[in-house]
CSV table of C-alpha atoms in Angstrom, one decimal:
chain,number,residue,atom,x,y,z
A,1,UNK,CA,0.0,0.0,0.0
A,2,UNK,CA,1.0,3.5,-0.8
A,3,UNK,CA,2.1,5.5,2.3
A,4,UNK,CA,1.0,8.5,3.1
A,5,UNK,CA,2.2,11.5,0.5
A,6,UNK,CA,2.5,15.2,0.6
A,7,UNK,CA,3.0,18.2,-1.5
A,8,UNK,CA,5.0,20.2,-2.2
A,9,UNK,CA,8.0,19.2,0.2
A,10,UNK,CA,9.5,22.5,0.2
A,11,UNK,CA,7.9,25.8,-0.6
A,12,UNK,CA,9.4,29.4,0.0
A,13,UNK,CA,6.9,32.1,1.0
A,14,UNK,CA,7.1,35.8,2.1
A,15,UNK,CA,5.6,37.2,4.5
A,16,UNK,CA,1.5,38.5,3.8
A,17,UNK,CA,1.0,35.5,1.4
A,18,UNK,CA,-0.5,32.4,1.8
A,19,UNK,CA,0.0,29.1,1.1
A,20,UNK,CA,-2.3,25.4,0.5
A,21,UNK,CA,0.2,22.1,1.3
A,22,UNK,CA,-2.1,19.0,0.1
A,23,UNK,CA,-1.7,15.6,1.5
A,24,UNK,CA,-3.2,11.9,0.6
A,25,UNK,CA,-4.0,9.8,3.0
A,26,UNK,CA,-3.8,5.6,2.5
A,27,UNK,CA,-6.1,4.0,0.9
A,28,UNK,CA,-8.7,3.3,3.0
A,29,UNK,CA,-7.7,5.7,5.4
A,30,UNK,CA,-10.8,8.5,6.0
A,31,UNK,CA,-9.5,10.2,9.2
A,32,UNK,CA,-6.6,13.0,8.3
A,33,UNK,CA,-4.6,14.8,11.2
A,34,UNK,CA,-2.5,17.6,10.4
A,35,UNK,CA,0.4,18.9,12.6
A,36,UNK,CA,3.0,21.8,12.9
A,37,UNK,CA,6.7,21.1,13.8
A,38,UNK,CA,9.1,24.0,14.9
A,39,UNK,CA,12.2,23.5,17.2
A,40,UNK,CA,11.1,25.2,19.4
A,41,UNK,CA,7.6,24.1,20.2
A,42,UNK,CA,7.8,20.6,18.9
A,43,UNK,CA,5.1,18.8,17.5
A,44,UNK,CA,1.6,20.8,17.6
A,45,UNK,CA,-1.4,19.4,16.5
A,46,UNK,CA,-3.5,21.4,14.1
A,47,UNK,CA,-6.5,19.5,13.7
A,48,UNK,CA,-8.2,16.7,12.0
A,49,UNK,CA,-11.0,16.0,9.6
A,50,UNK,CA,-13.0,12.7,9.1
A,51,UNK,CA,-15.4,12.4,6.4
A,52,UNK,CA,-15.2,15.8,5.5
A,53,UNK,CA,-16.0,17.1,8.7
A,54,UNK,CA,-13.7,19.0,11.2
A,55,UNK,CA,-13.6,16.4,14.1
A,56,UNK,CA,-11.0,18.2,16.4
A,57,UNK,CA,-9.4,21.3,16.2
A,58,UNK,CA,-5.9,22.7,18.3
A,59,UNK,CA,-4.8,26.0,19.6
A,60,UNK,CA,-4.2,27.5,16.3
A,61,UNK,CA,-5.3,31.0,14.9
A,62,UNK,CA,-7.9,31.7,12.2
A,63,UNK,CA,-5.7,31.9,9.8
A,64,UNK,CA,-4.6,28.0,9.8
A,65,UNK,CA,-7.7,26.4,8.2
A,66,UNK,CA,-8.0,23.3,6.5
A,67,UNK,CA,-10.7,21.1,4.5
A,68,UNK,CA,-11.3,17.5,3.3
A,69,UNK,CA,-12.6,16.1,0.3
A,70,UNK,CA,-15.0,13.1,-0.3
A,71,UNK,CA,-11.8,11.2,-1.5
A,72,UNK,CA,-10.6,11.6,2.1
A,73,UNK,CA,-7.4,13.8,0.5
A,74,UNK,CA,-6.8,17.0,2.5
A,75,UNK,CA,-5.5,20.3,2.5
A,76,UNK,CA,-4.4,22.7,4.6
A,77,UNK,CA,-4.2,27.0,4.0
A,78,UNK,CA,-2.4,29.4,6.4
A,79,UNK,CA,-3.2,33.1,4.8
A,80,UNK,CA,-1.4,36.2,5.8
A,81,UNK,CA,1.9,34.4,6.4
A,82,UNK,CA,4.2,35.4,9.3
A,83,UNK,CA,7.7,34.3,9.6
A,84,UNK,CA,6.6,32.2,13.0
A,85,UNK,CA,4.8,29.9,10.5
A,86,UNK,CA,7.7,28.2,9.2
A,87,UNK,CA,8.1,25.1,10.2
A,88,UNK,CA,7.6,21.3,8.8
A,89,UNK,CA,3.9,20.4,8.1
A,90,UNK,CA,3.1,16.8,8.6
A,91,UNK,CA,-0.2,15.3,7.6
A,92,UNK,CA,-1.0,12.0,9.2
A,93,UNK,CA,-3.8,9.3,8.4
A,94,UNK,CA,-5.4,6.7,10.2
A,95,UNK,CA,-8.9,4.5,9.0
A,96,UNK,CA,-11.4,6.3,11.5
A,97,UNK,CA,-8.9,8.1,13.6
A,98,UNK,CA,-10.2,6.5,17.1
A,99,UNK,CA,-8.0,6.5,19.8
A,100,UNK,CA,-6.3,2.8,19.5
A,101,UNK,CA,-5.5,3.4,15.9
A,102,UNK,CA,-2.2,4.2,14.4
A,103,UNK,CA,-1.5,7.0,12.7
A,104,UNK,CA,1.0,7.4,9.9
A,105,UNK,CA,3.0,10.3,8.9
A,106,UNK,CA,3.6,11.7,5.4
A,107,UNK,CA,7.0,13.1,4.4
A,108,UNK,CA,5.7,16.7,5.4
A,109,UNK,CA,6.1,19.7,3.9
A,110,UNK,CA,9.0,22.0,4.8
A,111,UNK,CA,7.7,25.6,4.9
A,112,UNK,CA,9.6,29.1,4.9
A,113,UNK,CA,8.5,32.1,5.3
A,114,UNK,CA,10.8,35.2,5.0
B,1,UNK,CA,2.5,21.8,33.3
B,2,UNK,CA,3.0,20.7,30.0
B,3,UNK,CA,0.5,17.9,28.9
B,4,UNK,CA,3.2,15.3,27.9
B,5,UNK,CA,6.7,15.6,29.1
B,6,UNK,CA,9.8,13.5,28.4
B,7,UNK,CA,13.3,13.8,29.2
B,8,UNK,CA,14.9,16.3,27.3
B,9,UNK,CA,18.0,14.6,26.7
B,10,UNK,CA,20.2,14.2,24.6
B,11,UNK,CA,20.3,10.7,25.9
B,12,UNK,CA,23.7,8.9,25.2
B,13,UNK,CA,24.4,5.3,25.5
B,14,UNK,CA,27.1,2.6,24.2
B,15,UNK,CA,26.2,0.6,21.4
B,16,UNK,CA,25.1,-2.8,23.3
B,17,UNK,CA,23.4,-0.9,26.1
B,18,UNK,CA,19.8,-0.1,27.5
B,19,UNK,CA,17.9,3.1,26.6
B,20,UNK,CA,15.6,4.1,28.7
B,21,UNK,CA,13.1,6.6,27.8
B,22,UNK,CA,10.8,8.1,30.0
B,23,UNK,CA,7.7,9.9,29.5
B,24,UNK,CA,4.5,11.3,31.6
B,25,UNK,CA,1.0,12.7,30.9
B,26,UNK,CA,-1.6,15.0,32.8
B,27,UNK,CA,-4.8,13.6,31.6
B,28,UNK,CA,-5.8,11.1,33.4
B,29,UNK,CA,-8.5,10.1,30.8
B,30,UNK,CA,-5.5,9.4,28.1
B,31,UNK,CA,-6.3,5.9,26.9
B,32,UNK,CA,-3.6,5.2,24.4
B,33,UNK,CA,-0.1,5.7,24.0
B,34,UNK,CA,2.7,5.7,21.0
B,35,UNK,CA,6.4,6.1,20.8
B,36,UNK,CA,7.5,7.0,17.3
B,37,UNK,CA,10.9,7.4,15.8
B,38,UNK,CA,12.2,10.5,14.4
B,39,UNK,CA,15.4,10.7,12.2
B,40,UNK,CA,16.7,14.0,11.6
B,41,UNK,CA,15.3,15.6,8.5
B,42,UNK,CA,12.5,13.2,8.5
B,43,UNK,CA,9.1,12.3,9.4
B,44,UNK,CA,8.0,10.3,12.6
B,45,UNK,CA,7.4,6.8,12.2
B,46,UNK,CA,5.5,4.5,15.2
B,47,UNK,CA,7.9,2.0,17.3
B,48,UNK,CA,5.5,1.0,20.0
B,49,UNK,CA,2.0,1.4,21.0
B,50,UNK,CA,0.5,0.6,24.4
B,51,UNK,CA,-3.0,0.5,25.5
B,52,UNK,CA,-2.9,-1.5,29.0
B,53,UNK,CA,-0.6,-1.2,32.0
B,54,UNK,CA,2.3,-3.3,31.9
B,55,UNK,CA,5.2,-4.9,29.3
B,56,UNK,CA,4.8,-5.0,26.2
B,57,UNK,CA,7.7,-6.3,23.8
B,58,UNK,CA,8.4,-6.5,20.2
B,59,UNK,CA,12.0,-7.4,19.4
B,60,UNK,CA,14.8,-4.5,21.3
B,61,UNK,CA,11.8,-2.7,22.0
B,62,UNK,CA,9.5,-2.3,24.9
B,63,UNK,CA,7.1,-0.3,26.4
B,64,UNK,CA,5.8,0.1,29.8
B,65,UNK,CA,2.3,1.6,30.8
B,66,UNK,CA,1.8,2.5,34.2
B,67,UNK,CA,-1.6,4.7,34.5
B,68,UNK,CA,-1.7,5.3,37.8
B,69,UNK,CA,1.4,6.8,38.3
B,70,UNK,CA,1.0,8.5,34.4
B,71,UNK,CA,4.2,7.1,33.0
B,72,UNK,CA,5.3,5.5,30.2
B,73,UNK,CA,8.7,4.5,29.3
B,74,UNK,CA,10.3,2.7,25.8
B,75,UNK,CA,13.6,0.1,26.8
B,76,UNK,CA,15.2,-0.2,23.9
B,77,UNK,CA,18.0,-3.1,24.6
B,78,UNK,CA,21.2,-4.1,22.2
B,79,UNK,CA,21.1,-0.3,21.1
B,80,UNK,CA,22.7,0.1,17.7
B,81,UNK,CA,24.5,3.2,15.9
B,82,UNK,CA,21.3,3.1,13.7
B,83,UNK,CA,19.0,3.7,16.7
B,84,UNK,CA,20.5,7.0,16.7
B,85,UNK,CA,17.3,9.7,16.5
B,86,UNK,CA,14.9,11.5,18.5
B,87,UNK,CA,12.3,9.3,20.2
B,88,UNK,CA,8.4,11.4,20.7
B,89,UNK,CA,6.0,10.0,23.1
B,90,UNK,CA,2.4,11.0,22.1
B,91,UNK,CA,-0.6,10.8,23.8
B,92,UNK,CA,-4.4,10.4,22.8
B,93,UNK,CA,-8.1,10.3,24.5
B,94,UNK,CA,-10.6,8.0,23.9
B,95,UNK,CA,-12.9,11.1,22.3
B,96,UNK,CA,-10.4,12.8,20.7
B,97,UNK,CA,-8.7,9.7,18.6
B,98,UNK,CA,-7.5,12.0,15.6
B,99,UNK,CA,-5.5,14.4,18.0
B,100,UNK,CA,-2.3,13.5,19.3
B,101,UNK,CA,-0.3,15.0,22.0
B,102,UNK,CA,3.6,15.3,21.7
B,103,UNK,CA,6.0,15.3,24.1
B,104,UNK,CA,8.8,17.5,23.6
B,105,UNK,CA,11.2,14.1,22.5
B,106,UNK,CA,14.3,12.9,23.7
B,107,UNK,CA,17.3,12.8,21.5
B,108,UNK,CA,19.0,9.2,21.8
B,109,UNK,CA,22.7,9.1,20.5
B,110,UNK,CA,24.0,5.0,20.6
B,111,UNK,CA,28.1,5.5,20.7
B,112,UNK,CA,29.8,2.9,18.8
């Protein structure tokens, strides 16, 4: 099975503009997290979507929304960048996204914003 | 107090040795719990998960569970050079399945 993909990898952004990162979850997979990683806060979830619905949602500003489509791929916009916002973007998928299950990472995207 | 915190490490150890990594939680209604792998530059990828207290093993890895005191550690025995990488406990409710929480991670360096 495919794993979990992501695009782009790397984008360059400046500051003001915004920005869509896309991710695929497995197949079969319906329940997409997404996540921010900075070195300085770690690994922050963002929030997560199950059959097109926003299930969960973290401590996040406006301006980080997301959706999912009824192929259970998903995307993610942050608009009116700030150079705070750069940072690795991981998507992760799991089949319903209940609490025993797995989730798997993507390859993330690697955002920067100057 | 920060909802999941781990050793910050780095952790060093001789190839052949134990790693011990440690990690506790606030919520007492957390219900599962991973350890994933993290090599620099790339995405995390699940070692262990853990649902009940007590041992479980799978190969040089295991996890132990202990909700009462609202720890949970990863032994990782016969450490190798290629264990090398930064170990994130992460956390999840039973209502909140999609949303894990993250330790900070504890950098493990295996000496050869």
């Amino acid at each position: 099975k495919a794993g979990v993909t992501q695009t782009p990898r790397y984008l360059i952004k400046t500051r003001g503009q915004q920005v869509t990162l896309s991710c695929s979850p497995i197949s079969g997979h319906r329940s997409v997290s997404w996540y921010q990683q900075t070195p300085g806060q770690g690994l922050q979830f963002l929030f997560e979507y199950f059959s097109e619905t926003q299930r969960n949602k973290g401590n996040f500003p406006g301006r980080f929304s997301g959706r999912q489509f009824s192929n259970s791929r998903s995307e993610m916009n942050v608009s009116t960048l700030e150079l705070g916002d750069s940072a690795l973007y991981l998507c992760a998928s799991s089949i319903s996204g209940g609490a025993p299950e797995t989730q798997y990472f993507g390859p993330g995207t690697r955002l920067l914003v100057l | 107090q920060k909802e999941v915190e781990q050793n910050s490490g780095p952790l060093s150890v001789p190839e052949g040795a134990i790693a011990s990594l440690n990690c506790t939680y606030s919520d007492r209604g957390s219900q599962s719990f991973f350890w994933y792998r993290q090599y620099s530059g790339k995405s995390p990828e699940l070692i262990m998960s853990i649902y009940s207290n007590g041992d479980k093993e799978d190969g040089r890895f295991t996890a132990q569970l202990n909700k009462a005191s609202q720890y949970v550690s990863l032994l990782i025995r016969d450490s190798q050079p290629s264990d090398s990488a930064t170990y994130l406990c992460a956390v999840s409710t039973y209502n909140q399945g999609g949303k894990l929480i993250f330790g900070q991670g504890t950098e493990l360096s295996v000496k050869p």
